[in-house]
Amino acid sequence: MAYEVVLIGLGQQRNMPVGLYAQDKACRAEEELIKRHREIPLDERLVEVLQKQVRTLMEGGPLSGLGLNIPPESVPLHTFGRYLFQALLPHNEDLAYEVGLRALRLPILEDSSSNSDSTLSGSVNAVLMGRYPRWFVIGHIESQQCQLASCMMSAAKDNMKRLRSVLEAAQRHIHSASQLFKLAQEAYKVATPVDGITHYTLLKATFELGLHIMGMTLANMSWGRADMVRWMVQCATEIGVSALITIMQSWYTLFNPTEATAVVASTVMAPNTAVRLNLNYRQQEELARCARSVALQCAAKDPPSCALCALTLCEKDPVAFKAAYQIVVDASAGAMNSQQLFTIARYMEHRGYPTHAYDLAVLAMRNLSLGYNQDAHPAINDVFWACALSHSLGKGQLSNMIPLVVKSVKCASVLADVLHRCTLTAPGMGCQPDAKLRCIKLLPYDKDPMRQLLDAAIAAYINTAHSRLTHISPRHYGDFIEFLSKARETFLLAPDGHLRFAKLIDDLKIMYRGKKKLMHLVRERFG
């Protein structure tokens, strides 16, 4: 009688109390009562009482917590349902799953269309507070819901029909992506024991649940999305080639372009994947072809994020590699900035494609803008690298690059440094046979392309000098004198450089004669 009374009490429909303390106390009291209930050994008589009372609760209507139509504000019976499922499973499997599936409901959220992972914080609480007293223990309730679903999936690991019903119920009633992911992880552990055979029926159901999670979190990225993606690929790999091809062929419904290339396609192309799955040559080629197709699609959709990875994945296929390279070239007109283009250009040089690297460097230089006072800009090293690459390829390539540098770079020190680097050795020495090296001469300063670069450097020094003097303070006078000293070195490279520098000094003396102390330092150093 006492056992039956407790079952009746735990199974009654009841509304969630108001307030954090009351809700927490109610949850703890229910769990403590069920814990004590588990300590009671079930004999045949108690099993009969249990089955009878469960059927009564299932047919009890809105007055029963396990009835068909219960009010939305009813307290869910996940913890009680898990106890009933585990107690009934050895004696009446059909009834155990029936009550477990019924208890899996979360009525307060059944009307919500939210499929995001924000149920623990903002949106769901807003829904609850709009119609009912706030549910402070919603996170705990969803955790219990997940445990109930996990318990049922583990018990049905080799029964596809049972698994299908549990899987559909979990996807319908569990609204938190993080809890669904936790459920999938727990099911995966059961399906792939460390010391035991793999339960492929449960593994495939877990894979299907993973596909559902990927789809529901694609639009609203959560903080745990990266872990979900890696787990999804791991699960597909455990199943085999067919699952990997499935997620790659439908990547756009499961992953964003970055995830599809950097995680999915890269993992598929990794050598250890072929070793782990013991793939033959045909299977390896099939996976590689599919992965390269995904990489190209992602690169076309999001070139800044995926182009470099696509080039890496397509490197062993000339046709695919050329297609990936063309995507980068097409994206240079607007989708990709100079830094991204320089990064890919450096990669191309590193992989042994200097001509492609040069073409991308030209495109990157066209997109670059370096101002007069940006002498610490992160793109400066890219400018030096692009000029060094052009210089190593030959005078023709350098002659094409210099006008772009002059147009894009206005920083005097950078232009002067490029000028110095380009005249240390003769152009084309990196690609000429030894017999021809004797015929190559250093580039003169008075002829193009060096003359154009020298004139740009001198003009930049003049503009920078005036710019600095507009808002200069006495404590920077010394730095300005050193700046003029470096400028003079560049001026003197021109045939009429001494005259042009003298004119600059005279102009400064006239225009900024009010800065007497500074002009005294200028006369003292430069006359």
XYZ file of C-alpha atoms in Angstrom:
527
model
C 0.000 0.000 0.000
C 2.773 2.466 0.918
C 4.597 1.699 -2.337
C 1.452 2.341 -4.349
C 0.723 5.586 -2.505
C 4.180 6.906 -3.338
C 3.677 6.013 -7.009
C 0.345 7.841 -7.012
C 1.877 10.901 -5.376
C 4.876 11.099 -7.696
C 2.692 10.637 -10.769
C 0.136 13.340 -9.999
C -0.051 16.395 -12.226
C 1.245 19.484 -10.428
C 2.212 22.980 -11.448
C 5.667 24.442 -11.007
C 5.808 26.441 -7.737
C 6.753 30.119 -7.777
C 10.272 31.197 -6.842
C 13.775 29.754 -7.055
C 13.801 28.290 -3.539
C 10.443 26.559 -3.898
C 11.327 25.094 -7.291
C 14.709 23.852 -6.121
C 13.162 22.332 -2.996
C 10.500 20.546 -5.039
C 13.104 19.026 -7.362
C 15.277 17.868 -4.475
C 12.314 16.371 -2.616
C 11.236 14.411 -5.695
C 14.742 13.087 -6.284
C 15.172 12.094 -2.631
C 11.853 10.242 -2.642
C 12.752 8.373 -5.822
C 16.184 7.550 -4.411
C 14.554 5.919 -1.384
C 12.103 4.185 -3.704
C 14.971 2.538 -5.601
C 16.121 0.884 -2.385
C 12.933 -1.187 -2.238
C 13.505 -4.637 -3.828
C 10.807 -5.428 -6.394
C 9.133 -8.803 -5.916
C 6.362 -10.159 -8.127
C 3.638 -8.481 -6.093
C 5.270 -5.042 -6.257
C 5.873 -5.467 -9.996
C 2.155 -6.103 -10.473
C 1.338 -3.022 -8.400
C 3.846 -1.005 -10.411
C 2.423 -2.072 -13.782
C -1.146 -1.487 -12.650
C -0.398 1.975 -11.302
C 1.613 2.976 -14.383
C -1.286 2.035 -16.667
C -3.604 4.031 -14.434
C -1.315 7.060 -14.635
C -1.032 6.720 -18.414
C -4.827 6.758 -18.720
C -5.369 9.387 -16.038
C -5.920 12.361 -18.329
C -4.951 15.897 -17.268
C -4.968 14.985 -13.557
C -2.040 12.632 -14.086
C 1.472 13.799 -14.873
C 1.688 10.991 -17.429
C -1.717 11.690 -18.983
C -2.168 12.579 -22.617
C -3.227 16.209 -22.328
C -1.632 17.992 -19.400
C -1.395 21.765 -18.836
C 1.777 23.408 -20.207
C 2.802 24.640 -16.763
C 2.875 21.080 -15.380
C 6.086 19.852 -13.784
C 7.666 17.282 -16.152
C 8.237 13.797 -14.765
C 11.645 13.004 -16.269
C 13.234 11.722 -13.053
C 10.175 9.681 -12.128
C 9.873 8.442 -15.704
C 13.486 7.204 -15.664
C 12.795 5.253 -12.479
C 9.660 3.703 -13.974
C 11.473 2.809 -17.194
C 14.360 1.100 -15.410
C 12.032 -0.718 -13.008
C 9.678 -1.961 -15.740
C 12.263 -2.843 -18.403
C 13.117 -6.348 -17.099
C 9.421 -7.247 -16.673
C 7.421 -5.425 -19.358
C 9.533 -3.869 -22.088
C 6.621 -2.456 -24.087
C 5.161 -0.671 -21.070
C 8.610 0.575 -20.037
C 9.178 2.296 -23.379
C 5.622 3.590 -23.490
C 5.946 5.320 -20.128
C 9.485 6.494 -20.891
C 8.431 8.165 -24.125
C 5.426 9.745 -22.425
C 7.586 11.086 -19.585
C 10.094 12.587 -22.026
C 7.757 15.515 -22.717
C 8.551 19.052 -21.575
C 5.119 20.730 -21.915
C 6.242 24.268 -21.120
C 8.424 24.285 -24.242
C 6.233 22.258 -26.569
C 4.731 25.426 -28.063
C 8.109 27.119 -28.451
C 9.650 27.175 -31.892
C 13.133 27.825 -30.523
C 15.740 25.397 -31.810
C 18.737 27.303 -30.532
C 21.046 26.565 -27.655
C 19.863 29.546 -25.642
C 17.390 27.648 -23.500
C 19.513 28.038 -20.422
C 19.607 31.800 -20.540
C 17.639 34.260 -22.582
C 15.016 33.275 -25.076
C 13.278 30.415 -23.286
C 13.164 32.247 -19.979
C 11.579 35.133 -21.860
C 8.941 32.748 -23.205
C 8.301 31.312 -19.762
C 8.128 34.684 -18.009
C 5.711 35.991 -20.600
C 2.977 33.487 -19.701
C 3.928 31.671 -16.507
C 6.035 32.223 -13.379
C 9.709 31.981 -14.223
C 11.212 28.490 -14.233
C 14.553 28.935 -12.491
C 15.351 25.208 -12.655
C 14.853 24.803 -16.405
C 18.506 23.799 -16.843
C 18.222 21.032 -14.258
C 14.964 19.826 -15.780
C 16.490 19.597 -19.244
C 19.433 17.682 -17.805
C 17.042 15.119 -16.303
C 15.232 14.938 -19.634
C 18.527 14.149 -21.361
C 19.314 11.403 -18.832
C 15.944 9.772 -19.466
C 16.508 9.779 -23.231
C 20.049 8.446 -22.789
C 18.796 5.638 -20.582
C 16.244 4.572 -23.200
C 18.692 4.787 -26.119
C 21.281 2.707 -24.285
C 18.707 0.045 -23.439
C 17.574 -0.129 -27.082
C 21.077 -0.174 -28.560
C 20.409 -3.227 -30.764
C 16.709 -2.663 -31.496
C 16.228 -0.372 -34.486
C 12.476 0.005 -33.975
C 12.880 1.063 -30.340
C 15.755 3.358 -31.205
C 13.731 5.029 -33.923
C 10.889 5.854 -31.535
C 13.265 7.194 -28.856
C 15.227 9.199 -31.422
C 12.101 10.831 -32.841
C 10.831 11.645 -29.353
C 14.172 13.164 -28.340
C 14.283 15.348 -31.443
C 10.708 16.470 -30.828
C 10.837 17.127 -27.082
C 14.439 18.157 -26.311
C 14.864 21.805 -27.280
C 18.403 22.431 -26.033
C 21.162 21.740 -28.545
C 23.703 21.293 -25.766
C 21.548 18.609 -24.123
C 21.016 16.864 -27.452
C 24.763 16.926 -27.996
C 25.318 15.479 -24.542
C 22.797 12.753 -25.380
C 24.609 12.000 -28.636
C 27.985 11.801 -26.886
C 26.674 9.402 -24.248
C 25.037 7.208 -26.888
C 28.271 7.216 -28.898
C 30.228 5.956 -25.876
C 27.758 3.119 -25.408
C 27.864 2.272 -29.124
C 31.672 2.200 -29.270
C 32.957 0.587 -26.066
C 36.705 0.512 -25.554
C 36.769 -3.231 -24.911
C 33.882 -4.693 -26.847
C 32.055 -4.903 -30.148
C 30.604 -1.819 -31.808
C 26.816 -1.527 -31.711
C 26.246 -0.225 -35.239
C 22.493 0.133 -34.817
C 22.979 2.596 -31.968
C 25.921 4.204 -33.752
C 23.810 4.947 -36.827
C 21.036 6.366 -34.642
C 23.625 8.537 -32.918
C 24.861 9.701 -36.314
C 21.314 10.664 -37.297
C 20.953 12.596 -34.042
C 24.217 14.370 -34.839
C 22.867 15.435 -38.229
C 19.838 16.907 -36.454
C 22.078 18.822 -34.028
C 24.223 20.209 -36.843
C 21.163 21.453 -38.669
C 19.547 23.101 -35.640
C 22.731 24.942 -34.594
C 23.858 26.039 -38.059
C 21.930 29.317 -38.089
C 22.637 30.198 -34.438
C 26.253 29.381 -33.640
C 26.790 28.345 -30.021
C 29.954 28.324 -27.964
C 30.153 24.524 -28.215
C 29.677 24.370 -31.978
C 33.343 23.543 -32.700
C 33.187 20.486 -30.427
C 29.963 19.411 -32.107
C 31.538 19.589 -35.567
C 34.607 17.590 -34.537
C 32.411 14.984 -32.868
C 30.197 14.758 -35.961
C 33.201 13.971 -38.157
C 34.477 11.451 -35.607
C 31.106 9.706 -35.546
C 30.930 9.601 -39.352
C 34.465 8.220 -39.513
C 33.537 5.465 -37.063
C 30.669 4.393 -39.340
C 32.709 4.477 -42.530
C 32.936 5.847 -46.049
C 29.184 6.107 -46.609
C 28.674 8.391 -43.597
C 31.603 10.617 -44.557
C 30.234 11.006 -48.071
C 26.796 11.788 -46.628
C 28.004 14.721 -44.526
C 30.152 16.043 -47.382
C 27.420 15.872 -49.999
C 25.011 17.756 -47.715
C 27.603 20.000 -46.045
C 25.665 23.211 -46.741
C 22.805 22.050 -44.485
C 25.150 20.983 -41.678
C 28.248 23.195 -41.637
C 29.379 26.674 -42.543
C 32.104 26.919 -45.235
C 34.946 27.263 -42.727
C 33.856 24.164 -40.796
C 33.362 22.167 -43.976
C 36.879 22.867 -45.250
C 39.022 23.246 -42.132
C 37.459 20.352 -40.198
C 35.385 18.046 -42.396
C 37.305 17.973 -45.680
C 40.696 18.247 -43.969
C 39.921 15.287 -41.696
C 38.715 13.200 -44.621
C 41.909 13.946 -46.570
C 44.182 13.231 -43.598
C 46.362 10.107 -44.056
C 45.375 8.645 -40.691
C 41.719 8.533 -41.799
C 42.577 6.164 -44.643
C 44.680 4.037 -42.292
C 41.972 3.915 -39.637
C 39.278 2.858 -42.103
C 41.640 0.527 -44.007
C 40.569 2.073 -47.311
C 41.567 0.720 -50.687
C 42.762 3.008 -53.484
C 39.314 3.392 -55.042
C 37.742 4.411 -51.736
C 40.543 6.875 -51.011
C 40.066 8.492 -54.408
C 36.304 8.672 -53.936
C 36.665 10.423 -50.582
C 39.398 12.729 -51.880
C 37.316 13.710 -54.898
C 34.330 14.482 -52.690
C 36.484 16.454 -50.218
C 38.026 18.529 -53.011
C 34.559 19.252 -54.377
C 33.466 20.478 -50.936
C 36.596 22.615 -50.633
C 35.980 24.285 -53.994
C 32.325 24.966 -53.183
C 33.269 26.495 -49.842
C 36.048 28.574 -51.387
C 33.613 29.945 -53.953
C 31.096 30.780 -51.220
C 33.552 32.261 -48.693
C 36.943 32.942 -50.351
C 38.568 34.853 -47.452
C 38.019 31.999 -45.002
C 38.327 28.942 -47.224
C 40.554 29.693 -50.215
C 43.873 28.815 -48.579
C 42.517 25.567 -47.157
C 41.003 24.697 -50.539
C 44.357 25.204 -52.256
C 46.007 22.918 -49.722
C 43.403 20.187 -50.167
C 43.441 20.416 -53.968
C 47.205 20.543 -54.381
C 47.572 16.966 -55.656
C 44.880 17.407 -58.309
C 46.033 19.852 -61.031
C 42.518 20.555 -62.303
C 41.081 21.207 -58.844
C 44.137 23.229 -57.844
C 43.768 25.438 -60.902
C 40.081 25.926 -60.098
C 40.900 26.926 -56.508
C 43.549 29.343 -57.730
C 41.077 30.920 -60.143
C 38.605 31.405 -57.286
C 41.265 33.409 -55.444
C 41.998 35.499 -58.530
C 38.306 36.241 -59.051
C 37.862 37.115 -55.366
C 40.714 39.631 -55.457
C 38.371 42.173 -57.016
C 36.506 42.679 -53.761
C 35.923 39.675 -51.530
C 39.530 39.322 -50.358
C 41.731 42.040 -48.890
C 45.447 42.515 -49.438
C 46.502 40.667 -46.288
C 44.550 37.553 -47.274
C 45.937 37.666 -50.802
C 49.492 38.074 -49.530
C 49.025 35.064 -47.238
C 47.934 32.884 -50.144
C 50.697 34.284 -52.353
C 53.313 33.322 -49.753
C 51.790 29.849 -49.607
C 52.046 29.518 -53.380
C 55.723 30.459 -53.290
C 56.337 28.028 -50.441
C 54.749 25.199 -52.446
C 56.922 25.946 -55.476
C 54.659 28.106 -57.638
C 56.576 31.413 -57.876
C 54.716 32.615 -60.971
C 51.316 32.109 -59.336
C 52.683 33.726 -56.184
C 53.817 36.742 -58.185
C 50.432 37.138 -59.884
C 48.669 37.077 -56.512
C 51.208 39.507 -55.063
C 50.369 41.923 -57.885
C 46.662 41.626 -57.079
C 47.354 42.102 -53.380
C 49.472 45.181 -54.010
C 46.633 46.744 -55.970
C 44.382 46.379 -52.925
C 46.942 47.771 -50.478
C 46.980 51.291 -49.080
C 49.885 52.389 -46.873
C 49.847 55.993 -45.638
C 52.683 58.466 -44.983
C 52.964 57.829 -41.257
C 52.225 54.092 -41.220
C 55.801 52.967 -40.754
C 54.709 50.158 -38.395
C 51.934 48.749 -40.589
C 51.718 44.908 -40.556
C 51.679 44.824 -44.364
C 55.196 46.280 -44.639
C 56.802 42.835 -44.542
C 54.411 41.733 -47.290
C 55.554 44.656 -49.432
C 59.192 43.687 -48.897
C 58.406 40.071 -49.721
C 56.491 40.963 -52.906
C 59.339 43.139 -54.139
C 61.908 40.464 -53.286
C 59.869 37.874 -55.197
C 59.557 40.175 -58.211
C 63.271 40.954 -58.027
C 64.159 37.248 -57.997
C 61.983 36.546 -61.053
C 63.545 39.222 -63.232
C 63.591 42.828 -64.312
C 60.291 42.542 -66.181
C 58.394 41.383 -63.104
C 60.085 44.017 -60.951
C 59.241 46.721 -63.492
C 55.577 45.713 -63.253
C 55.619 45.627 -59.459
C 57.337 48.977 -58.779
C 54.524 51.193 -60.191
C 52.043 49.339 -57.980
C 54.272 49.882 -54.948
C 54.558 53.575 -55.774
C 50.795 53.872 -56.106
C 49.916 51.912 -52.951
C 52.721 52.867 -50.556
C 53.206 56.453 -49.414
C 55.444 55.736 -46.426
C 58.884 57.213 -47.108
C 60.903 54.793 -44.986
C 59.259 51.776 -46.638
C 59.895 53.108 -50.142
C 63.510 53.871 -49.265
C 63.984 50.387 -47.838
C 62.503 48.789 -50.967
C 64.830 50.912 -53.073
C 67.835 49.766 -51.076
C 66.864 46.076 -51.198
C 66.252 46.106 -54.954
C 69.698 47.506 -55.721
C 71.792 45.190 -53.553
C 71.846 42.472 -56.219
C 70.905 42.206 -59.858
C 67.314 41.196 -60.670
C 66.579 37.648 -61.824
C 69.476 36.002 -60.062
C 67.140 33.538 -58.391
C 66.029 31.980 -61.690
C 69.001 32.403 -64.053
C 71.580 29.717 -64.894
C 75.097 30.311 -63.590
C 76.424 30.996 -67.084
C 74.190 34.024 -67.471
C 74.875 35.611 -64.098
C 77.902 37.470 -65.463
C 75.682 39.306 -67.962
C 73.309 40.655 -65.315
C 73.944 44.171 -64.035
C 72.695 46.081 -61.024
C 69.771 48.387 -61.637
C 70.784 52.069 -61.972
C 68.984 54.755 -59.971
C 68.615 57.096 -62.935
C 66.580 54.708 -65.077
C 63.244 52.991 -64.634
C 62.067 51.172 -62.643
C 64.414 52.474 -59.917
C 64.058 56.095 -60.950
C 60.301 55.934 -60.466
C 60.767 54.371 -57.035
C 63.438 56.908 -56.074
C 61.257 59.849 -57.084
C 58.363 58.396 -55.082
C 60.573 57.958 -52.018
C 61.842 61.552 -52.256
C 58.303 62.896 -52.668
C 57.169 60.820 -49.694
C 59.984 62.225 -47.542
C 58.982 65.773 -48.482
C 55.304 65.179 -47.683
C 56.136 63.383 -44.450
C 58.443 66.198 -43.329
C 55.685 68.770 -43.747
C 53.172 66.453 -42.081
C 55.392 65.951 -39.032
C 56.091 69.643 -38.635
C 52.400 70.504 -38.529
C 51.980 69.137 -34.996
C 55.508 68.617 -33.694
C 56.492 69.126 -30.053
C 59.975 70.112 -28.784
C 60.634 66.646 -27.387
C 60.423 65.237 -30.923
C 62.905 67.670 -32.478
C 65.743 65.168 -32.190
C 63.728 62.458 -33.940
C 62.891 64.862 -36.745
C 66.567 65.703 -37.309
C 67.364 61.977 -37.564
C 64.475 61.626 -40.004
C 65.981 64.341 -42.205
C 69.366 62.616 -42.060
C 67.845 59.406 -43.398
C 65.963 61.389 -46.016
C 69.211 62.977 -47.210
C 70.682 59.521 -47.846
C 67.821 58.774 -50.217
C 67.918 62.223 -51.850
C 71.609 61.830 -52.664
C 70.915 58.713 -54.742
C 69.387 60.949 -57.417
C 71.655 62.872 -59.825
C 70.186 66.167 -58.642
C 69.518 64.905 -55.162
C 71.725 67.410 -53.336
C 69.867 70.287 -54.984
C 66.460 68.835 -54.155
C 67.438 68.249 -50.544
C 68.828 71.779 -50.244
C 65.548 73.129 -51.590
C 63.637 71.085 -48.992
C 65.780 72.550 -46.196
C 65.289 76.092 -47.509
C 61.531 75.577 -47.717
C 61.443 74.317 -44.145
C 63.408 77.325 -42.905
C 60.964 79.702 -44.563
C 57.681 77.939 -43.800
C 58.486 77.043 -40.184
C 60.682 79.945 -39.187
C 58.533 80.376 -36.077
C 59.988 77.165 -34.672
C 63.304 78.860 -33.920
C 64.856 76.122 -31.822
C 64.069 73.476 -34.431
C 65.355 75.607 -37.303
C 68.537 76.223 -35.327
C 69.037 72.454 -35.117
C 68.346 72.127 -38.853
C 70.962 74.786 -39.732
C 73.412 73.221 -37.331
C 73.109 69.806 -39.004
C 72.417 70.653 -42.659
C 73.684 74.225 -43.073
